[in-house]
Each structure stands twice: as structure tokens, then as C-alpha cells.
Coordinates of C-alpha atoms in Angstrom, one line a residue:
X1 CA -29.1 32.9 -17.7
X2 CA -25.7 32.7 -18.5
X3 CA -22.8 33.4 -15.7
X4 CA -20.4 36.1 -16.2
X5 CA -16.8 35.5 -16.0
X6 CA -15.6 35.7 -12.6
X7 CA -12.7 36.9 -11.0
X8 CA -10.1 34.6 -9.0
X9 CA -9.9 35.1 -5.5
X10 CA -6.8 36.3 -3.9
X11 CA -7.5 33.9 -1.1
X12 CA -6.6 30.7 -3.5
X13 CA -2.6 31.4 -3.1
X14 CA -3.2 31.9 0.6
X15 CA -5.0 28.3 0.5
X16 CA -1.9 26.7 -1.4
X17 CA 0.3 27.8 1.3
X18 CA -1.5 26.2 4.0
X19 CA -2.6 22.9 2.0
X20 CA 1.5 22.6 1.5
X21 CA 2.4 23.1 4.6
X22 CA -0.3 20.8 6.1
X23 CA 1.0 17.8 4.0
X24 CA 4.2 18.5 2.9
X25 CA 7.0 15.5 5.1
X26 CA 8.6 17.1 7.8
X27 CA 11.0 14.3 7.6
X28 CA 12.5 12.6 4.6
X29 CA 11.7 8.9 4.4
X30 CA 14.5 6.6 3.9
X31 CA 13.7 5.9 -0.6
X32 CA 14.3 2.3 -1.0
X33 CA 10.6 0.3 0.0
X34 CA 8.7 -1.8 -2.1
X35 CA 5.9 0.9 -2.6
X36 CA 8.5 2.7 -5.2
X37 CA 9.6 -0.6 -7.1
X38 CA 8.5 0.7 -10.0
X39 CA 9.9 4.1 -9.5
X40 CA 12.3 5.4 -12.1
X41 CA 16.0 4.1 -11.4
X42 CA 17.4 7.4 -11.4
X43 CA 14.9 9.1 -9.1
X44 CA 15.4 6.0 -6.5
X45 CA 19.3 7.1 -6.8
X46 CA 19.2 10.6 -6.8
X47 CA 16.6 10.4 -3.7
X48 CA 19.3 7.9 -1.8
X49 CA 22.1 10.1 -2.4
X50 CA 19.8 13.2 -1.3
X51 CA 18.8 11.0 2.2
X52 CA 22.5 10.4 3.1
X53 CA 23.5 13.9 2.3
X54 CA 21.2 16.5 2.1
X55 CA 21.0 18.9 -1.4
X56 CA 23.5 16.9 -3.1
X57 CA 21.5 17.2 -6.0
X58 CA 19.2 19.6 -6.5
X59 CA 15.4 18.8 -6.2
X60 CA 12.2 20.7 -6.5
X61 CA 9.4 20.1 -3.4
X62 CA 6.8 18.5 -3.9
X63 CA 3.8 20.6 -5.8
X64 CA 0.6 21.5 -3.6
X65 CA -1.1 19.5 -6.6
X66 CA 1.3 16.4 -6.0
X67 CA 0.7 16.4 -2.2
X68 CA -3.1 16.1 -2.7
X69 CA -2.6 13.4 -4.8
X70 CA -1.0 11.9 -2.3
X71 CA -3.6 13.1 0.5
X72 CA -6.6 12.2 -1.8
X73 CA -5.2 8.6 -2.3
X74 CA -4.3 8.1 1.7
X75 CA -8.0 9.0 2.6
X76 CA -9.4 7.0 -0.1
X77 CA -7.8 3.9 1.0
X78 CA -9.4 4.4 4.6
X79 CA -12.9 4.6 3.3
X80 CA -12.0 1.7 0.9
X81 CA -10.9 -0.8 3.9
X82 CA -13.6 0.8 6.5
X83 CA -16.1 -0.5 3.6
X84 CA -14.1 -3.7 3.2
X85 CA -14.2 -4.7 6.7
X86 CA -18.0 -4.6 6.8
X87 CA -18.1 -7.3 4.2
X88 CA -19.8 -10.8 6.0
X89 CA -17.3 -13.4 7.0
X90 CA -14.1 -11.0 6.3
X91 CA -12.1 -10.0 9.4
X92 CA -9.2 -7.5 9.3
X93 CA -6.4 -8.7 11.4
X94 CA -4.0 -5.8 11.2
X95 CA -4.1 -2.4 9.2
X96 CA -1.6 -0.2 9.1
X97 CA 1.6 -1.8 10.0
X98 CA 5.0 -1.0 9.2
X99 CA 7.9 -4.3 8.9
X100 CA 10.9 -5.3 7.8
X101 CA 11.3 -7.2 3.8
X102 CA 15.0 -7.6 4.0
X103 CA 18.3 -6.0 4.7
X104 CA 21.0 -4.7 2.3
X105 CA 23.8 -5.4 3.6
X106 CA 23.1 -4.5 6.5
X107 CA 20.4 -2.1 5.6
X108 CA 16.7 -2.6 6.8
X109 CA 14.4 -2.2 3.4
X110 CA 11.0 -1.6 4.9
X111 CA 7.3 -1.7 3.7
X112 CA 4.0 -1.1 5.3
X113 CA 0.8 -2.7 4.3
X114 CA -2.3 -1.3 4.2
X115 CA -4.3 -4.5 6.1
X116 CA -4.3 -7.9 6.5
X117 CA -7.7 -9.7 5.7
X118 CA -8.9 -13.0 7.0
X119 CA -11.3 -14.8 5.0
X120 CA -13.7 -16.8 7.1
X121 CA -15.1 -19.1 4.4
X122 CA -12.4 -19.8 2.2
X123 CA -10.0 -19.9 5.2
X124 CA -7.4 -17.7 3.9
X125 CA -5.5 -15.0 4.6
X126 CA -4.4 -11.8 2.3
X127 CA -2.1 -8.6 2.1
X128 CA -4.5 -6.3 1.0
X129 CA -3.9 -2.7 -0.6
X130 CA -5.6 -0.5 -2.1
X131 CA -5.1 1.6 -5.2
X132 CA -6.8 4.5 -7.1
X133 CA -6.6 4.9 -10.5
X134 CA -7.4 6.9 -14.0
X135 CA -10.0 5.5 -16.3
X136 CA -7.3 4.5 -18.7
X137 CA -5.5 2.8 -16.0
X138 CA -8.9 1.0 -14.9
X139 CA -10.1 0.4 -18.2
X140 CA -6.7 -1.9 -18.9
X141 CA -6.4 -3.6 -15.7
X142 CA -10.6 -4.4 -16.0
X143 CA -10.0 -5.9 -19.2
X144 CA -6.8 -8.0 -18.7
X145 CA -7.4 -8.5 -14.9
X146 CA -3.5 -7.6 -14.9
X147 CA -2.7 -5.6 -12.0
X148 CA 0.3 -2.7 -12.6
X149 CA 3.4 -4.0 -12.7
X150 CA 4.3 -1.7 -9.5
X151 CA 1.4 -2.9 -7.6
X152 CA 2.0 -6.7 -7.9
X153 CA 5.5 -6.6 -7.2
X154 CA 5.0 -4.3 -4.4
X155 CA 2.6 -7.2 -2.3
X156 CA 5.0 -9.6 -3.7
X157 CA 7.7 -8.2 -1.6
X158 CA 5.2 -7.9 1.4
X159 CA 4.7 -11.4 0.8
X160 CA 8.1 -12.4 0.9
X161 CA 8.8 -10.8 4.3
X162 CA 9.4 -13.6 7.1
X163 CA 6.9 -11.6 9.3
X164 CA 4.7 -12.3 6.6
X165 CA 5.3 -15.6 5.8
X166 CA 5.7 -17.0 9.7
X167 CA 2.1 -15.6 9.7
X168 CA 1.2 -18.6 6.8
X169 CA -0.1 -15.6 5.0
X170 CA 0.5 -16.4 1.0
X171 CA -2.0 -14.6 -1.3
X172 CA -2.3 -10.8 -2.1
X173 CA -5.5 -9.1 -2.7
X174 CA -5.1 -5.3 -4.9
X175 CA -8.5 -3.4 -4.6
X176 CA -8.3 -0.7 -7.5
X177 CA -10.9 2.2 -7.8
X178 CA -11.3 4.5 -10.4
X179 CA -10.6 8.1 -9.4
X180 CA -13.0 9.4 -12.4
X181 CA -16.3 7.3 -12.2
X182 CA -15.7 5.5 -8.9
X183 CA -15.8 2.1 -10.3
X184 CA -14.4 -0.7 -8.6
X185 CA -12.2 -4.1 -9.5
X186 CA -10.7 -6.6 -6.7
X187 CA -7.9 -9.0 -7.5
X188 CA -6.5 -11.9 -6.0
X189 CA -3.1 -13.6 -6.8
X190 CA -0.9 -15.9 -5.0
X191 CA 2.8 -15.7 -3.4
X192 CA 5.4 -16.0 -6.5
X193 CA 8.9 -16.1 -5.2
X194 CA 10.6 -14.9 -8.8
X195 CA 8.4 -11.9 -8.9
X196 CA 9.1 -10.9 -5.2
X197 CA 13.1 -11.4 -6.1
X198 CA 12.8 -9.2 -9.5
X199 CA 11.4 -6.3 -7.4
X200 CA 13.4 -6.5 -4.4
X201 CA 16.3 -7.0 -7.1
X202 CA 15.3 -3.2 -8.3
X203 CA 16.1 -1.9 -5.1
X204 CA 19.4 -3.4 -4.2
X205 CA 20.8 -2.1 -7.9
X206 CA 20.3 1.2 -6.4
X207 CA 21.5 0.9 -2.9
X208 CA 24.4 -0.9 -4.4
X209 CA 25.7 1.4 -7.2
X210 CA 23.9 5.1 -5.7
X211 CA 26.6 7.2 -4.7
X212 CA 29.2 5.5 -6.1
X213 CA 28.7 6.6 -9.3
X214 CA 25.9 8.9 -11.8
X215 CA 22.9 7.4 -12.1
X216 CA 22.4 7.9 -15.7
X217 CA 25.7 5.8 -16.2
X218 CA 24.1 2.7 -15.2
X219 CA 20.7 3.1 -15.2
X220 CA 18.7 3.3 -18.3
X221 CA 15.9 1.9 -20.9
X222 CA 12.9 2.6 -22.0
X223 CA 12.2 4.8 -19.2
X224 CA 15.3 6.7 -20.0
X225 CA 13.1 9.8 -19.9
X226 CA 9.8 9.4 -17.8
X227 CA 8.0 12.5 -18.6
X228 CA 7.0 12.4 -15.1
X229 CA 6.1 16.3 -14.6
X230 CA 6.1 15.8 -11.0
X231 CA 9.1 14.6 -10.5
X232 CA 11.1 16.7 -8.0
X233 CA 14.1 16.0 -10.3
X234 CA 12.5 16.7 -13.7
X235 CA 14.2 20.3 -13.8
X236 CA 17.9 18.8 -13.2
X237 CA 17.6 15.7 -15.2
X238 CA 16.7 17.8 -18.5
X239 CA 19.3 20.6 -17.5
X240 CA 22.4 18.4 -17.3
X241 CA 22.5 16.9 -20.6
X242 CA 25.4 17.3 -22.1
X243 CA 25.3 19.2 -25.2
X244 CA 27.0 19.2 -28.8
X245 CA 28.4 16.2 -29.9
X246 CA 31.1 13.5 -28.4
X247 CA 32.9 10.5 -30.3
X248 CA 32.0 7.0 -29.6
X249 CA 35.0 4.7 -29.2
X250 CA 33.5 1.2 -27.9
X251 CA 31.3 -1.1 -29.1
X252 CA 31.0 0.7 -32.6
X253 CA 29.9 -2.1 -33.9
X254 CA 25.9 -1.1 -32.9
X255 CA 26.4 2.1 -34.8
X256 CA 27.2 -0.5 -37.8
X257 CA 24.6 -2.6 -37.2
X258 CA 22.1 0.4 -36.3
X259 CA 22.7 1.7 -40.4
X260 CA 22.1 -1.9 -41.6
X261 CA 19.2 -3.0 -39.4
X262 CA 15.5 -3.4 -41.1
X263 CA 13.3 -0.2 -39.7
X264 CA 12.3 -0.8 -35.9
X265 CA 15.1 -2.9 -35.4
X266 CA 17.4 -0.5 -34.0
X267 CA 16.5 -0.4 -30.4
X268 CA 19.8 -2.0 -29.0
X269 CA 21.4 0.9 -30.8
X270 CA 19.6 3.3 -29.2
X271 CA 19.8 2.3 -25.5
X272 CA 24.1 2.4 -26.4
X273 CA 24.0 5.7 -27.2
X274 CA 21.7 6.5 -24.1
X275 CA 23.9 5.1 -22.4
X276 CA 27.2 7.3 -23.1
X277 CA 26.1 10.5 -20.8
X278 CA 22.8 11.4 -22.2
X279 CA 24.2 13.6 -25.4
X280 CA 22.0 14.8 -27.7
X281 CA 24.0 14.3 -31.0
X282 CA 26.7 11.5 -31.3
X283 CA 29.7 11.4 -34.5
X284 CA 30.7 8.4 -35.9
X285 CA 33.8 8.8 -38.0
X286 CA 31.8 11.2 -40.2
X287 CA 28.7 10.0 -39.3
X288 CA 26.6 12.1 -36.7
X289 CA 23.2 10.9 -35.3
X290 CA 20.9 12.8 -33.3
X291 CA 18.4 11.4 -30.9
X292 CA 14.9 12.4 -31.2
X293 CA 12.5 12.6 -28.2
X294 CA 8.7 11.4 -28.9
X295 CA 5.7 10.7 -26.5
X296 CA 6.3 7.2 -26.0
X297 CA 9.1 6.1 -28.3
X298 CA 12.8 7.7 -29.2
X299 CA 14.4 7.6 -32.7
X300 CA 17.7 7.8 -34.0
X301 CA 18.3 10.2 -37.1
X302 CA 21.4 9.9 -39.3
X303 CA 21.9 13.9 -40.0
X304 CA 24.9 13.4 -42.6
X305 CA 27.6 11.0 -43.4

């Protein structure tokens, strides 16, 4: 027998309110750890700026959807390590555990690791942490056994910390699960000093330049736009382009070489022009160009000239 359609309860926004206010943060973290390396630039900005003065640029909270993201990855990793620690000859030495990476002038840049695990047999410790993914996500790492880029740079940090490293501690260990079938993958990897500097480099571009001057003057790439729906800035970030057209006047040259470069070799050009406050259209003498937004890629249309 087939089910008839059924109507939606009018408990369900009732249950939205409580879940967001059972998860939502009280109290707004200070933005710069290792855990958002791979965080978009801008986001790292406008959340610093937002963390030394309040609603200086205008955010969206958090979605009840986004919060049990978050929720369903926090409880995951605490059945992931309670199933770790059961494994022979394996000894957890510390789990949950919040230190100090390095300072910023002055600043304390912060992380906290999931556990630290002691293997018995090989004699060797690791900073573990653990990590759910999508099947696509899984399905790439579990094929190249390259973690995300985040991830690794994120225990190399943790790594680099002089707690850390007074401890003798110099391997990481990622666990990854996938969120959709609940397969598994564990990965080792050892210290690497460049990789630890790269990420912690990240950081101290924002708490250098944030505040000082728009993000989207400095930062940008091939992230220029992150799609990120969730993103409590995703609303002002697409509002605050500037419209119509404005007139380049340095390094012209790219605009030259953009009209004489083979197909696909353009991309230089491109990040220029993002660069110059996020216009739509740019004119060139009496050439005008207009930036195209795909899924994954951007393009740069001559409209006349």
C-alpha cells in the first residue's frame, strides 16, 4: 500500500529554535587557529575584524543546518577515538587539549587537538584527529592516500608547537570516515617543517593586513568566490560588488597580453582584474571585458572593442 502525502508538522520550526539555541556559540572564538587554515582569506578577515569590533561587517548566524554539522562532526569524533583507544597496544595520552602554536606579534594563535596516541609497538607517538567526510571527499583521499590540504596543514601546525615538540612527539595520524556509507581510512605522515610554516604563514597574512585595509584588496585567487552557501558572509560578499564599469590604469600590459594569449592562458589576467575591487565589467581604452562566473572556473569575455 502506498502512503499518502503527509502534512508537515508545525512542531518542526519549534525544533529549529531549540536545536539553534542549544548549539549556537555563546561566545565568539578568537578566528585565527590552525583548524581554519584553509578557510577562505576573506572570511578569516572579515571574522577578525568582526572579533575586535563587533558588527563591523555584517554577517548572517550560523544556519540550524550548519550548526548540526558541526554537532554531528563533534560527536562523531568521540565515538571514533572511544573506538580507537580500544585498539591493542595503543594508549591515549591526552584528548582534548587546548595549546599555544605561536604568537603574532604578540598574539597567542591557538589550536586544540583531538588526542594524542602512543603506539606501544612501533614506539611512537601521534597527533591524532579525526575527520568526517562526503563520499566524493573519501573516494579521492582513498585513492591518492592524500589527505585535504586543510587537514594536513592543520596537524602540521600542531606539530610545530613547542609543547608538542618538547613532548618528542613528530608524526600525525588523520582518521577520515565517510559520513554517507561509514567507511573508514587512517593515515600517517611525518613532521614537515615547510608545510607547518605555509599554513601558519596563512594566518599571519590575515592578522597582519585585517583591519588595515578591505580584504578583497589583497586577498584573492582561485577562491576568489567560494560558493560556500554557508558562509555567514556569503550575503555581503555578493552584495558589495561594485557595479558598472571602471578604467584600469596599471599594469595594462595583462589586458595586452590577455587578447594575445593561446586559449586557457589567460589566468594571470584574470586574477588582475579580480584584483581591482571585484567589478563586474572592466574598459580598456575602448575595450570592455566582463567576467563570467562558472562552477569551478571564471572567464573573461571581450564584449566589444
Amino acid at each position: 500500500m502506498k502512503p499518502p502525502i503527509c502534512t508537515i508538522s508545525p512542531l518542526q520550526n519549534s525544533l529549529k529554535g531549540v536545536i539553534f539555541e542549544e548549539l549556537r556559540q555563546e561566545k565568539p572564538r578568537f578566528p585565527l587557529s590552525p583548524s581554519r587554515i584553509s578557510t577562505c582569506l576573506r572570511q578569516l578577515s572579515y571574522d577578525l575584524i568582526n572579533f575586535k569590533n563587533p558588527k563591523s561587517i555584517p554577517l548572517e548566524e550560523h544556519s540550524v543546518t550548519k550548526l548540526m554539522m558541526f554537532d554531528n562532526g563533534h560527536r562523531a569524533e568521540e565515538r571514533i577515538f572511544d573506538w580507537v583507544s580500544k585498539i591493542p597496544n595503543l594508549e591515549v595520552i591526552k584528548d582534548k587539549e587546548r595549546f599555544e602554536i605561536v604568537q603574532f606579534d604578540g598574539v597567542s594563535i591557538t589550536g586544540e587537538l583531538d588526542r594524542i596516541l602512543y603506539d606501544k609497538k612501533r614506539k611512537k607517538k601521534f597527533v591524532a584527529d579525526a575527520k568526517t567526510i562526503n563520499t566524493r571527499g573519501f573516494s579521492d583521499i582513498s585513492e591518492s592516500l592524500i589527505p585535504k590540504e586543510g587537514n594536513y596543514l592543520q596537524l602540521q601546525s600542531y606539530l610545530a608547537a613547542p609543547s608538542i615538540q618538547a613532548q618528542g612527539i613528530s608524526d600525525g595520524m588523520l582518521y577520515y570516515e565517510n559520513k554517507d556509507d561509514h567507511r573508514f581510512l587512517l593515515l600517517e605522515f611525518p613532521f614537515n617543517a615547510e608545510a607547518a610554516k605555509f599554513g601558519l604563514e596563512r594566518l599571519y597574512r590575515v592578522h597582519k593586513f585585517a583591519g588595515n585595509s578591505l580584504p578583497r584588496e589583497f586577498l584573492f585567487g582561485e577562491n576568489w568566490q567560494c560558493q560556500e552557501k554557508y558562509c555567514p558572509y556569503h550575503a555581503y560578499c555578493y552584495s558589495s560588488f561594485k557595479q558598472g564599469q571602471i578604467i584600469i590604469d596599471k599594469q595594462d600590459f595583462l589586458l595586452d597580453e590577455y587578447l594575445q594569449a593561446p586559449k586557457g592562458r589567460n589566468l594571470e589576467a584574470i586574477k588582475v582584474l579580480l584584483a581591482y575591487g571585484d567589478a563586474r565589467e572592466y574598459k580598456y581604452f575602448k575595450t570592455t571585458f566582463r567576467i563570467t562566473e562558472l562552477k569551478t572556473t571564471l572567464s573573461l569575455e571581450v564584449l566589444n572593442g
